[in-house]
PDB file of C-alpha atoms and ligand atoms in Angstrom:
ATOM      1  CA  MET A   1       0.000   0.000   0.000  1.00 59.00           C
ATOM      2  CA  SER A   2       1.438   3.385  -0.943  1.00 79.00           C
ATOM      3  CA  VAL A   3       2.324   6.163   1.475  1.00 88.00           C
ATOM      4  CA  LEU A   4       0.115   9.272   1.458  1.00 92.00           C
ATOM      5  CA  ASN A   5       1.908  11.789  -0.773  1.00 92.00           C
ATOM      6  CA  GLY A   6       1.692  15.557  -0.218  1.00 94.00           C
ATOM      7  CA  GLU A   7       2.745  16.421  -3.781  1.00 94.00           C
ATOM      8  CA  LEU A   8      -0.145  14.410  -5.245  1.00 96.00           C
ATOM      9  CA  ILE A   9      -2.557  16.095  -2.849  1.00 97.00           C
ATOM     10  CA  LYS A  10      -1.280  19.553  -3.868  1.00 97.00           C
ATOM     11  CA  ARG A  11      -2.203  18.919  -7.503  1.00 97.00           C
ATOM     12  CA  LEU A  12      -5.865  18.616  -6.550  1.00 98.00           C
ATOM     13  CA  LEU A  13      -6.072  21.793  -4.455  1.00 98.00           C
ATOM     14  CA  ASN A  14      -7.924  24.937  -5.451  1.00 98.00           C
ATOM     15  CA  THR A  15      -6.895  26.903  -2.372  1.00 98.00           C
ATOM     16  CA  GLU A  16      -5.080  30.213  -1.907  1.00 98.00           C
ATOM     17  CA  ALA A  17      -3.304  29.396   1.338  1.00 98.00           C
ATOM     18  CA  LEU A  18      -4.288  26.019   2.809  1.00 98.00           C
ATOM     19  CA  GLY A  19      -1.870  23.319   1.675  1.00 98.00           C
ATOM     20  CA  ARG A  20       0.237  25.603  -0.533  1.00 97.00           C
ATOM     21  CA  THR A  21       3.074  24.152   1.524  1.00 97.00           C
ATOM     22  CA  ILE A  22       2.645  20.532   2.585  1.00 98.00           C
ATOM     23  CA  TYR A  23       5.225  18.683   4.631  1.00 98.00           C
ATOM     24  CA  SER A  24       4.548  14.972   4.267  1.00 96.00           C
ATOM     25  CA  PHE A  25       6.185  12.226   6.266  1.00 97.00           C
ATOM     26  CA  THR A  26       6.069   8.449   6.296  1.00 97.00           C
ATOM     27  CA  GLU A  27       5.986   8.487  10.091  1.00 97.00           C
ATOM     28  CA  VAL A  28       6.103  11.134  12.828  1.00 98.00           C
ATOM     29  CA  GLY A  29       5.370  11.226  16.538  1.00 98.00           C
ATOM     30  CA  SER A  30       2.424  13.597  16.069  1.00 98.00           C
ATOM     31  CA  THR A  31       1.649  15.876  13.112  1.00 98.00           C
ATOM     32  CA  ASN A  32       0.374  18.443  15.641  1.00 98.00           C
ATOM     33  CA  GLU A  33       3.775  18.544  17.317  1.00 98.00           C
ATOM     34  CA  VAL A  34       5.579  18.955  13.984  1.00 98.00           C
ATOM     35  CA  ALA A  35       3.172  21.685  12.851  1.00 98.00           C
ATOM     36  CA  PHE A  36       3.413  23.472  16.207  1.00 98.00           C
ATOM     37  CA  GLU A  37       7.211  23.595  15.932  1.00 98.00           C
ATOM     38  CA  LEU A  38       7.000  24.839  12.338  1.00 98.00           C
ATOM     39  CA  ALA A  39       4.493  27.528  13.363  1.00 98.00           C
ATOM     40  CA  ARG A  40       6.662  28.582  16.282  1.00 98.00           C
ATOM     41  CA  ASN A  41       9.438  29.084  13.749  1.00 98.00           C
ATOM     42  CA  GLY A  42       7.224  31.277  11.571  1.00 98.00           C
ATOM     43  CA  ALA A  43       5.487  28.836   9.192  1.00 98.00           C
ATOM     44  CA  PRO A  44       2.796  30.844   7.373  1.00 98.00           C
ATOM     45  CA  HIS A  45      -0.971  30.501   7.584  1.00 98.00           C
ATOM     46  CA  GLY A  46      -2.092  27.459   5.621  1.00 98.00           C
ATOM     47  CA  THR A  47       0.985  25.292   6.166  1.00 98.00           C
ATOM     48  CA  VAL A  48      -0.055  21.630   6.303  1.00 98.00           C
ATOM     49  CA  VAL A  49       1.703  18.609   7.798  1.00 98.00           C
ATOM     50  CA  ILE A  50       0.645  15.104   6.806  1.00 98.00           C
ATOM     51  CA  ALA A  51       1.946  11.744   7.983  1.00 98.00           C
ATOM     52  CA  ASP A  52       1.165   8.241   6.813  1.00 97.00           C
ATOM     53  CA  SER A  53       1.448   7.036  10.410  1.00 97.00           C
ATOM     54  CA  GLN A  54       1.987   8.450  13.899  1.00 98.00           C
ATOM     55  CA  THR A  55       3.744   6.840  16.829  1.00 98.00           C
ATOM     56  CA  ARG A  56       2.345   9.272  19.434  1.00 97.00           C
ATOM     57  CA  GLY A  57      -0.893  10.467  17.820  1.00 98.00           C
ATOM     58  CA  LYS A  58      -2.636  12.763  20.303  1.00 97.00           C
ATOM     59  CA  GLY A  59      -6.262  13.098  21.292  1.00 96.00           C
ATOM     60  CA  ARG A  60      -7.559  15.710  23.719  1.00 91.00           C
ATOM     61  CA  LEU A  61      -6.829  15.624  27.435  1.00 86.00           C
ATOM     62  CA  ASP A  62      -3.681  13.500  27.011  1.00 88.00           C
ATOM     63  CA  ARG A  63      -5.499  10.729  25.207  1.00 94.00           C
ATOM     64  CA  LYS A  64      -4.091   8.737  22.288  1.00 96.00           C
ATOM     65  CA  TRP A  65      -5.114   8.778  18.641  1.00 98.00           C
ATOM     66  CA  ILE A  66      -4.517   5.353  17.133  1.00 97.00           C
ATOM     67  CA  SER A  67      -2.616   5.973  13.899  1.00 97.00           C
ATOM     68  CA  PRO A  68      -1.598   2.875  11.892  1.00 96.00           C
ATOM     69  CA  PRO A  69       0.122   3.276   8.470  1.00 96.00           C
ATOM     70  CA  GLY A  70      -1.255   2.969   4.955  1.00 95.00           C
ATOM     71  CA  VAL A  71      -4.949   3.482   5.593  1.00 97.00           C
ATOM     72  CA  ASN A  72      -5.975   6.777   7.221  1.00 98.00           C
ATOM     73  CA  LEU A  73      -5.378  10.531   7.242  1.00 98.00           C
ATOM     74  CA  TYR A  74      -3.383  12.299   9.955  1.00 98.00           C
ATOM     75  CA  MET A  75      -3.039  15.944   9.180  1.00 98.00           C
ATOM     76  CA  SER A  76      -2.372  19.263  10.918  1.00 98.00           C
ATOM     77  CA  ALA A  77      -2.907  22.739   9.496  1.00 98.00           C
ATOM     78  CA  VAL A  78      -1.539  26.057  10.751  1.00 98.00           C
ATOM     79  CA  PHE A  79      -4.090  28.885  11.003  1.00 98.00           C
ATOM     80  CA  ARG A  80      -3.212  32.469  11.854  1.00 98.00           C
ATOM     81  CA  PRO A  81      -6.575  34.174  12.407  1.00 97.00           C
ATOM     82  CA  GLU A  82      -6.634  37.670  13.851  1.00 96.00           C
ATOM     83  CA  ILE A  83      -9.037  36.865  16.683  1.00 96.00           C
ATOM     84  CA  PRO A  84      -9.013  36.967  20.493  1.00 96.00           C
ATOM     85  CA  ALA A  85      -7.595  33.815  22.086  1.00 95.00           C
ATOM     86  CA  ARG A  86     -10.950  33.072  23.745  1.00 92.00           C
ATOM     87  CA  GLU A  87     -12.542  32.700  20.297  1.00 92.00           C
ATOM     88  CA  ALA A  88     -10.083  30.015  19.153  1.00 93.00           C
ATOM     89  CA  PRO A  89     -12.655  27.207  19.641  1.00 91.00           C
ATOM     90  CA  ILE A  90     -14.599  28.687  16.702  1.00 93.00           C
ATOM     91  CA  ILE A  91     -11.832  27.330  14.464  1.00 95.00           C
ATOM     92  CA  THR A  92     -12.599  23.863  15.872  1.00 94.00           C
ATOM     93  CA  LEU A  93     -16.219  24.349  14.788  1.00 94.00           C
ATOM     94  CA  VAL A  94     -15.061  25.532  11.326  1.00 96.00           C
ATOM     95  CA  SER A  95     -12.856  22.452  10.996  1.00 97.00           C
ATOM     96  CA  SER A  96     -15.425  19.950  12.170  1.00 96.00           C
ATOM     97  CA  ILE A  97     -17.941  21.306   9.630  1.00 97.00           C
ATOM     98  CA  ALA A  98     -15.274  20.880   6.899  1.00 98.00           C
ATOM     99  CA  VAL A  99     -14.529  17.304   8.029  1.00 98.00           C
ATOM    100  CA  LEU A 100     -18.233  16.419   8.075  1.00 98.00           C
ATOM    101  CA  GLU A 101     -18.693  17.900   4.582  1.00 98.00           C
ATOM    102  CA  ALA A 102     -15.675  15.922   3.297  1.00 98.00           C
ATOM    103  CA  VAL A 103     -17.228  12.755   4.736  1.00 98.00           C
ATOM    104  CA  LYS A 104     -20.576  13.649   3.122  1.00 97.00           C
ATOM    105  CA  ALA A 105     -18.813  14.108  -0.221  1.00 97.00           C
ATOM    106  CA  GLU A 106     -18.089  10.366  -0.039  1.00 97.00           C
ATOM    107  CA  GLY A 107     -21.812   9.752   0.259  1.00 96.00           C
ATOM    108  CA  VAL A 108     -21.740   9.175   4.016  1.00 97.00           C
ATOM    109  CA  GLU A 109     -24.230  10.814   6.392  1.00 96.00           C
ATOM    110  CA  GLY A 110     -22.898  11.840   9.791  1.00 96.00           C
ATOM    111  CA  VAL A 111     -23.229  14.314  12.646  1.00 95.00           C
ATOM    112  CA  ILE A 112     -20.868  16.412  14.726  1.00 95.00           C
ATOM    113  CA  LYS A 113     -20.367  15.611  18.389  1.00 93.00           C
ATOM    114  CA  TRP A 114     -19.199  18.562  20.494  1.00 90.00           C
ATOM    115  CA  PRO A 115     -16.529  19.701  20.325  1.00 81.00           C
ATOM    116  CA  ASN A 116     -14.591  17.683  17.847  1.00 83.00           C
ATOM    117  CA  ASP A 117     -15.869  14.353  16.610  1.00 91.00           C
ATOM    118  CA  VAL A 118     -17.551  13.271  13.426  1.00 96.00           C
ATOM    119  CA  ILE A 119     -19.911  10.417  14.126  1.00 96.00           C
ATOM    120  CA  VAL A 120     -21.374   7.969  11.622  1.00 97.00           C
ATOM    121  CA  ASP A 121     -23.832   5.276  12.715  1.00 94.00           C
ATOM    122  CA  GLY A 122     -23.084   6.221  16.333  1.00 93.00           C
ATOM    123  CA  LYS A 123     -19.343   5.608  15.897  1.00 96.00           C
ATOM    124  CA  LYS A 124     -16.362   7.914  15.581  1.00 97.00           C
ATOM    125  CA  VAL A 125     -14.914   8.240  12.101  1.00 98.00           C
ATOM    126  CA  ALA A 126     -12.880  11.410  12.714  1.00 98.00           C
ATOM    127  CA  GLY A 127     -11.529  13.600  15.506  1.00 97.00           C
ATOM    128  CA  VAL A 128     -10.174  17.128  15.612  1.00 97.00           C
ATOM    129  CA  LEU A 129      -7.579  18.462  18.048  1.00 97.00           C
ATOM    130  CA  MET A 130      -7.052  22.210  18.307  1.00 96.00           C
ATOM    131  CA  GLU A 131      -3.895  23.560  19.906  1.00 97.00           C
ATOM    132  CA  MET A 132      -3.263  27.268  20.229  1.00 97.00           C
ATOM    133  CA  GLN A 133      -0.349  29.578  20.865  1.00 98.00           C
ATOM    134  CA  PRO A 134      -1.614  32.856  22.300  1.00 97.00           C
ATOM    135  CA  SER A 135       0.145  36.180  22.017  1.00 97.00           C
ATOM    136  CA  GLY A 136      -1.187  38.309  24.860  1.00 97.00           C
ATOM    137  CA  ASP A 137      -4.951  37.946  24.631  1.00 97.00           C
ATOM    138  CA  LYS A 138      -4.875  37.279  20.874  1.00 98.00           C
ATOM    139  CA  VAL A 139      -4.210  34.153  18.847  1.00 98.00           C
ATOM    140  CA  ASP A 140      -0.645  33.912  17.574  1.00 98.00           C
ATOM    141  CA  PHE A 141      -1.374  30.659  15.718  1.00 98.00           C
ATOM    142  CA  ILE A 142      -3.636  27.634  15.878  1.00 98.00           C
ATOM    143  CA  VAL A 143      -2.633  24.108  14.944  1.00 98.00           C
ATOM    144  CA  MET A 144      -5.668  22.134  13.845  1.00 98.00           C
ATOM    145  CA  GLY A 145      -5.058  18.397  13.919  1.00 98.00           C
ATOM    146  CA  ILE A 146      -7.451  16.141  12.039  1.00 98.00           C
ATOM    147  CA  GLY A 147      -7.545  12.361  12.082  1.00 98.00           C
ATOM    148  CA  VAL A 148      -9.920  10.519   9.728  1.00 98.00           C
ATOM    149  CA  ASN A 149     -10.335   6.755   9.589  1.00 98.00           C
ATOM    150  CA  ILE A 150     -10.477   6.102   5.878  1.00 98.00           C
ATOM    151  CA  ASN A 151      -9.622   2.569   4.759  1.00 97.00           C
ATOM    152  CA  MET A 152      -9.287   0.699   8.052  1.00 96.00           C
ATOM    153  CA  THR A 153     -11.234  -2.540   7.990  1.00 96.00           C
ATOM    154  CA  ARG A 154     -13.111  -3.896  11.016  1.00 96.00           C
ATOM    155  CA  GLN A 155     -10.426  -6.549  11.327  1.00 96.00           C
ATOM    156  CA  MET A 156      -7.663  -3.923  11.417  1.00 95.00           C
ATOM    157  CA  MET A 157      -9.590  -1.822  13.919  1.00 96.00           C
ATOM    158  CA  GLU A 158      -9.943  -4.779  16.199  1.00 96.00           C
ATOM    159  CA  ALA A 159      -6.249  -5.638  15.917  1.00 95.00           C
ATOM    160  CA  GLU A 160      -4.979  -2.041  16.310  1.00 92.00           C
ATOM    161  CA  MET A 161      -7.516  -0.526  18.666  1.00 93.00           C
ATOM    162  CA  LYS A 162      -8.701  -3.242  21.028  1.00 91.00           C
ATOM    163  CA  GLU A 163     -11.563  -1.736  23.119  1.00 94.00           C
ATOM    164  CA  VAL A 164     -11.642   1.489  21.074  1.00 95.00           C
ATOM    165  CA  ALA A 165     -12.683  -0.552  18.003  1.00 97.00           C
ATOM    166  CA  LYS A 166     -16.201  -0.736  19.513  1.00 96.00           C
ATOM    167  CA  ILE A 167     -16.673   3.027  19.293  1.00 96.00           C
ATOM    168  CA  ALA A 168     -14.797   3.573  16.006  1.00 98.00           C
ATOM    169  CA  THR A 169     -15.616   3.164  12.339  1.00 98.00           C
ATOM    170  CA  SER A 170     -14.029   4.052   8.985  1.00 98.00           C
ATOM    171  CA  LEU A 171     -15.274   5.385   5.658  1.00 98.00           C
ATOM    172  CA  LYS A 172     -14.450   2.032   4.109  1.00 98.00           C
ATOM    173  CA  GLU A 173     -16.490   0.202   6.698  1.00 97.00           C
ATOM    174  CA  VAL A 174     -19.573   2.353   6.087  1.00 97.00           C
ATOM    175  CA  THR A 175     -19.323   2.572   2.283  1.00 97.00           C
ATOM    176  CA  GLY A 176     -17.998  -0.916   1.626  1.00 97.00           C
ATOM    177  CA  ARG A 177     -15.423   0.452  -0.813  1.00 96.00           C
ATOM    178  CA  ASP A 178     -11.828   1.698  -0.874  1.00 96.00           C
ATOM    179  CA  ILE A 179     -11.596   5.459  -0.635  1.00 97.00           C
ATOM    180  CA  ASP A 180      -8.909   7.371  -2.569  1.00 97.00           C
ATOM    181  CA  ARG A 181      -6.893   8.932   0.285  1.00 97.00           C
ATOM    182  CA  VAL A 182      -5.237  11.556  -1.926  1.00 97.00           C
ATOM    183  CA  LYS A 183      -8.560  12.745  -3.303  1.00 97.00           C
ATOM    184  CA  PHE A 184     -10.204  12.709   0.121  1.00 98.00           C
ATOM    185  CA  SER A 185      -7.336  14.674   1.696  1.00 98.00           C
ATOM    186  CA  ALA A 186      -7.323  17.306  -1.059  1.00 98.00           C
ATOM    187  CA  GLY A 187     -11.103  17.636  -0.841  1.00 98.00           C
ATOM    188  CA  LEU A 188     -10.843  18.157   2.909  1.00 98.00           C
ATOM    189  CA  ILE A 189      -8.166  20.850   2.566  1.00 98.00           C
ATOM    190  CA  ASN A 190     -10.289  22.634  -0.065  1.00 98.00           C
ATOM    191  CA  LEU A 191     -13.274  22.515   2.285  1.00 98.00           C
ATOM    192  CA  LEU A 192     -11.208  23.733   5.228  1.00 98.00           C
ATOM    193  CA  GLU A 193     -10.251  26.843   3.321  1.00 98.00           C
ATOM    194  CA  LEU A 194     -13.779  27.359   2.059  1.00 98.00           C
ATOM    195  CA  TRP A 195     -15.267  27.248   5.574  1.00 98.00           C
ATOM    196  CA  TYR A 196     -12.423  29.291   7.056  1.00 98.00           C
ATOM    197  CA  LYS A 197     -13.048  32.009   4.461  1.00 98.00           C
ATOM    198  CA  ARG A 198     -16.737  31.866   5.234  1.00 97.00           C
ATOM    199  CA  PHE A 199     -15.845  32.513   8.896  1.00 97.00           C
ATOM    200  CA  LEU A 200     -13.685  35.520   7.908  1.00 96.00           C
ATOM    201  CA  LYS A 201     -16.401  36.917   5.661  1.00 97.00           C
ATOM    202  CA  GLU A 202     -19.590  36.184   7.582  1.00 97.00           C
ATOM    203  CA  GLY A 203     -18.316  35.939  11.138  1.00 95.00           C
ATOM    204  CA  LYS A 204     -18.730  33.513  13.963  1.00 94.00           C
ATOM    205  CA  ASN A 205     -22.519  33.586  14.172  1.00 94.00           C
ATOM    206  CA  ALA A 206     -22.832  32.152  10.659  1.00 96.00           C
ATOM    207  CA  ILE A 207     -20.432  29.365  11.629  1.00 95.00           C
ATOM    208  CA  ILE A 208     -22.272  28.633  14.872  1.00 93.00           C
ATOM    209  CA  ARG A 209     -25.547  28.433  12.944  1.00 93.00           C
ATOM    210  CA  GLU A 210     -24.119  26.019  10.361  1.00 95.00           C
ATOM    211  CA  TRP A 211     -22.454  23.943  13.065  1.00 94.00           C
ATOM    212  CA  MET A 212     -25.691  23.656  15.074  1.00 91.00           C
ATOM    213  CA  GLU A 213     -27.470  22.294  11.984  1.00 92.00           C
ATOM    214  CA  ARG A 214     -24.942  19.472  11.844  1.00 94.00           C
ATOM    215  CA  TRP A 215     -24.817  18.807  15.566  1.00 92.00           C
ATOM    216  CA  GLY A 216     -26.149  15.477  16.812  1.00 88.00           C
ATOM    217  CA  ALA A 217     -27.064  16.506  20.377  1.00 85.00           C
ATOM    218  CA  LYS A 218     -29.238  19.599  19.939  1.00 87.00           C
ATOM    219  CA  ASN A 219     -32.022  19.564  22.537  1.00 91.00           C
ATOM    220  CA  ARG A 220     -31.026  16.035  23.554  1.00 93.00           C
ATOM    221  CA  ARG A 221     -30.286  14.793  27.061  1.00 95.00           C
ATOM    222  CA  VAL A 222     -26.582  14.504  27.700  1.00 95.00           C
ATOM    223  CA  GLU A 223     -24.121  13.573  30.389  1.00 94.00           C
ATOM    224  CA  VAL A 224     -21.141  15.904  30.720  1.00 94.00           C
ATOM    225  CA  SER A 225     -17.973  14.697  32.369  1.00 92.00           C
ATOM    226  CA  PHE A 226     -14.668  16.407  33.030  1.00 85.00           C
ATOM    227  CA  ASN A 227     -11.924  15.552  35.505  1.00 80.00           C
ATOM    228  CA  GLY A 228     -14.098  13.029  37.262  1.00 81.00           C
ATOM    229  CA  ARG A 229     -16.855  15.597  37.751  1.00 85.00           C
ATOM    230  CA  GLY A 230     -20.124  15.150  35.941  1.00 90.00           C
ATOM    231  CA  PHE A 231     -23.700  16.312  35.519  1.00 93.00           C
ATOM    232  CA  THR A 232     -26.674  15.662  33.281  1.00 95.00           C
ATOM    233  CA  GLY A 233     -28.979  18.015  31.428  1.00 96.00           C
ATOM    234  CA  VAL A 234     -30.190  19.118  28.017  1.00 96.00           C
ATOM    235  CA  ALA A 235     -27.667  20.380  25.431  1.00 95.00           C
ATOM    236  CA  ILE A 236     -29.081  23.610  24.051  1.00 94.00           C
ATOM    237  CA  GLY A 237     -26.338  25.107  21.932  1.00 92.00           C
ATOM    238  CA  VAL A 238     -22.926  26.714  21.804  1.00 92.00           C
ATOM    239  CA  ASP A 239     -22.160  30.284  22.830  1.00 91.00           C
ATOM    240  CA  GLU A 240     -20.382  32.935  20.764  1.00 87.00           C
ATOM    241  CA  ASN A 241     -16.988  31.372  21.594  1.00 84.00           C
ATOM    242  CA  GLY A 242     -17.930  27.795  20.777  1.00 84.00           C
ATOM    243  CA  TYR A 243     -18.425  26.686  24.395  1.00 89.00           C
ATOM    244  CA  LEU A 244     -21.232  24.210  24.976  1.00 92.00           C
ATOM    245  CA  ILE A 245     -24.356  25.372  26.820  1.00 95.00           C
ATOM    246  CA  VAL A 246     -26.223  22.780  28.885  1.00 95.00           C
ATOM    247  CA  ARG A 247     -29.397  23.321  30.918  1.00 96.00           C
ATOM    248  CA  LYS A 248     -28.808  21.214  34.003  1.00 94.00           C
ATOM    249  CA  ASP A 249     -31.515  19.154  35.628  1.00 90.00           C
ATOM    250  CA  ASP A 250     -31.777  21.717  38.451  1.00 90.00           C
ATOM    251  CA  GLY A 251     -32.674  24.369  35.854  1.00 92.00           C
ATOM    252  CA  THR A 252     -29.393  26.283  35.949  1.00 95.00           C
ATOM    253  CA  VAL A 253     -27.394  26.788  32.778  1.00 96.00           C
ATOM    254  CA  GLU A 254     -23.757  25.754  32.602  1.00 92.00           C
ATOM    255  CA  LYS A 255     -21.066  26.466  30.012  1.00 92.00           C
ATOM    256  CA  VAL A 256     -18.715  23.625  29.195  1.00 91.00           C
ATOM    257  CA  ILE A 257     -15.257  24.604  27.974  1.00 87.00           C
ATOM    258  CA  ALA A 258     -13.654  21.154  27.883  1.00 85.00           C
ATOM    259  CA  GLY A 259     -14.748  17.627  28.608  1.00 86.00           C
ATOM    260  CA  ASP A 260     -16.822  14.810  27.180  1.00 87.00           C
ATOM    261  CA  VAL A 261     -20.481  14.970  26.322  1.00 91.00           C
ATOM    262  CA  ASN A 262     -22.486  11.851  25.629  1.00 89.00           C
ATOM    263  CA  LEU A 263     -26.126  11.327  24.726  1.00 89.00           C
ATOM    264  CA  ILE A 264     -28.090   9.489  27.406  1.00 90.00           C
TER     265      ILE A 264
HETATM  266  C1  BT5 B   1      -9.764  13.508  19.350  1.00 65.60           C
HETATM  267  O1  BT5 B   1      -9.502  13.444  20.684  1.00 65.60           O
HETATM  268  O2  BT5 B   1     -10.710  13.010  18.808  1.00 65.60           O
HETATM  269  C2  BT5 B   1      -8.724  14.272  18.548  1.00 65.60           C
HETATM  270  C3  BT5 B   1      -8.013  13.403  17.568  1.00 65.60           C
HETATM  271  C4  BT5 B   1      -7.052  14.180  16.725  1.00 65.60           C
HETATM  272  C5  BT5 B   1      -6.136  13.295  15.956  1.00 65.60           C
HETATM  273  C6  BT5 B   1      -5.301  14.048  14.975  1.00 65.60           C
HETATM  274  S1  BT5 B   1      -4.407  12.993  13.907  1.00 65.60           S
HETATM  275  C7  BT5 B   1      -3.496  14.318  13.314  1.00 65.60           C
HETATM  276  C8  BT5 B   1      -3.217  15.224  14.501  1.00 65.60           C
HETATM  277  N1  BT5 B   1      -1.971  14.855  15.149  1.00 65.60           N
HETATM  278  C9  BT5 B   1      -2.194  14.376  16.393  1.00 65.60           C
HETATM  279  O3  BT5 B   1      -1.306  13.958  17.160  1.00 65.60           O
HETATM  280  N2  BT5 B   1      -3.516  14.416  16.670  1.00 65.60           N
HETATM  281  C10 BT5 B   1      -4.273  14.990  15.566  1.00 65.60           C
HETATM  282  P1  BT5 B   1     -10.503  12.869  21.796  1.00 65.60           P
HETATM  283  O4  BT5 B   1     -11.861  13.502  21.660  1.00 65.60           O
HETATM  284  O5  BT5 B   1      -9.772  13.043  23.069  1.00 65.60           O
HETATM  285  O6  BT5 B   1     -10.661  11.354  21.410  1.00 65.60           O
HETATM  286  C11 BT5 B   1      -9.662  10.418  21.737  1.00 65.60           C
HETATM  287  C12 BT5 B   1     -10.370   9.098  21.962  1.00 65.60           C
HETATM  288  O7  BT5 B   1     -10.882   8.611  20.710  1.00 65.60           O
HETATM  289  C13 BT5 B   1      -9.455   8.024  22.472  1.00 65.60           C
HETATM  290  O8  BT5 B   1      -9.375   8.036  23.874  1.00 65.60           O
HETATM  291  C14 BT5 B   1     -10.138   6.735  21.952  1.00 65.60           C
HETATM  292  O9  BT5 B   1     -11.231   6.386  22.773  1.00 65.60           O
HETATM  293  C15 BT5 B   1     -10.716   7.194  20.625  1.00 65.60           C
HETATM  294  N3  BT5 B   1      -9.812   6.920  19.488  1.00 65.60           N
HETATM  295  C16 BT5 B   1      -8.464   6.850  19.459  1.00 65.60           C
HETATM  296  N4  BT5 B   1      -8.014   6.619  18.211  1.00 65.60           N
HETATM  297  C17 BT5 B   1      -9.105   6.544  17.428  1.00 65.60           C
HETATM  298  C18 BT5 B   1      -9.297   6.341  16.036  1.00 65.60           C
HETATM  299  N5  BT5 B   1      -8.298   6.177  15.166  1.00 65.60           N
HETATM  300  N6  BT5 B   1     -10.578   6.338  15.594  1.00 65.60           N
HETATM  301  C19 BT5 B   1     -11.636   6.501  16.407  1.00 65.60           C
HETATM  302  N7  BT5 B   1     -11.506   6.699  17.742  1.00 65.60           N
HETATM  303  C20 BT5 B   1     -10.258   6.728  18.232  1.00 65.60           C
END
């Protein structure tokens, strides 16, 4: 099976900035770490890092992203928006819309799970990890890491992921066919730029509106957990910074900045 090739992806891009420079690797620790270092050293807006496999793929909250070679997409993009640091989560919303639309372009229906998952048939097909470098109270740069399970089979998931295989799926599993990774990756980068530009042009409220239409938990009962603490309530939306708003069972409203939210 061939290694995912950045040069081939570049040929299919119609972007101004995203993916104009792509660093592609056979294997890295984490594409987010590589992109963060590049950004710290001045890499411009739109720089993309892709790896065919990761040895220390990162999820949120110190979790792992399982990243075997030859089958999936592991990618990180550098964004340099001129926004306050507290608004950085909006770029997570922008990215998860783009990932969902890229999945839909393969004929697959899915929903977004706050803040960062794309879910198909109740299982996770993609995850997004935002890391930010502030400069005072503004964003210096954002590294947006995206992992999409593309051609992993059920058998591979079970071998590579153990317990996690139960909550994961891949585009191949849901479509029953091999997906062209180069085409998928280029399509995703094109969509990322499209939605990012939409954010610049129309602002965060337009993004929040579009995100809410694709969100799987709107007005549903959820359990929120973070650091061993938890509560239940009804998920009602996200605020102007992308934080989740939940009406708790005691009637009070709580904003969730980080954590896990599951339907109950
Ligand atoms: C995420 O975290 O979903 C963010 C994943 C971001 C991965 C990309 S790959 C490119 C870039 N470079 C990196 O190092 N990371 C980014 P979180 O919501 O914390 O979900 C992590 C949880 O998802 C794990 O604890 C597992 O339960 C599950 N998981 C791990 N690997 C998975 C996979 N390949 N597919 C589906 N679920 C997975």
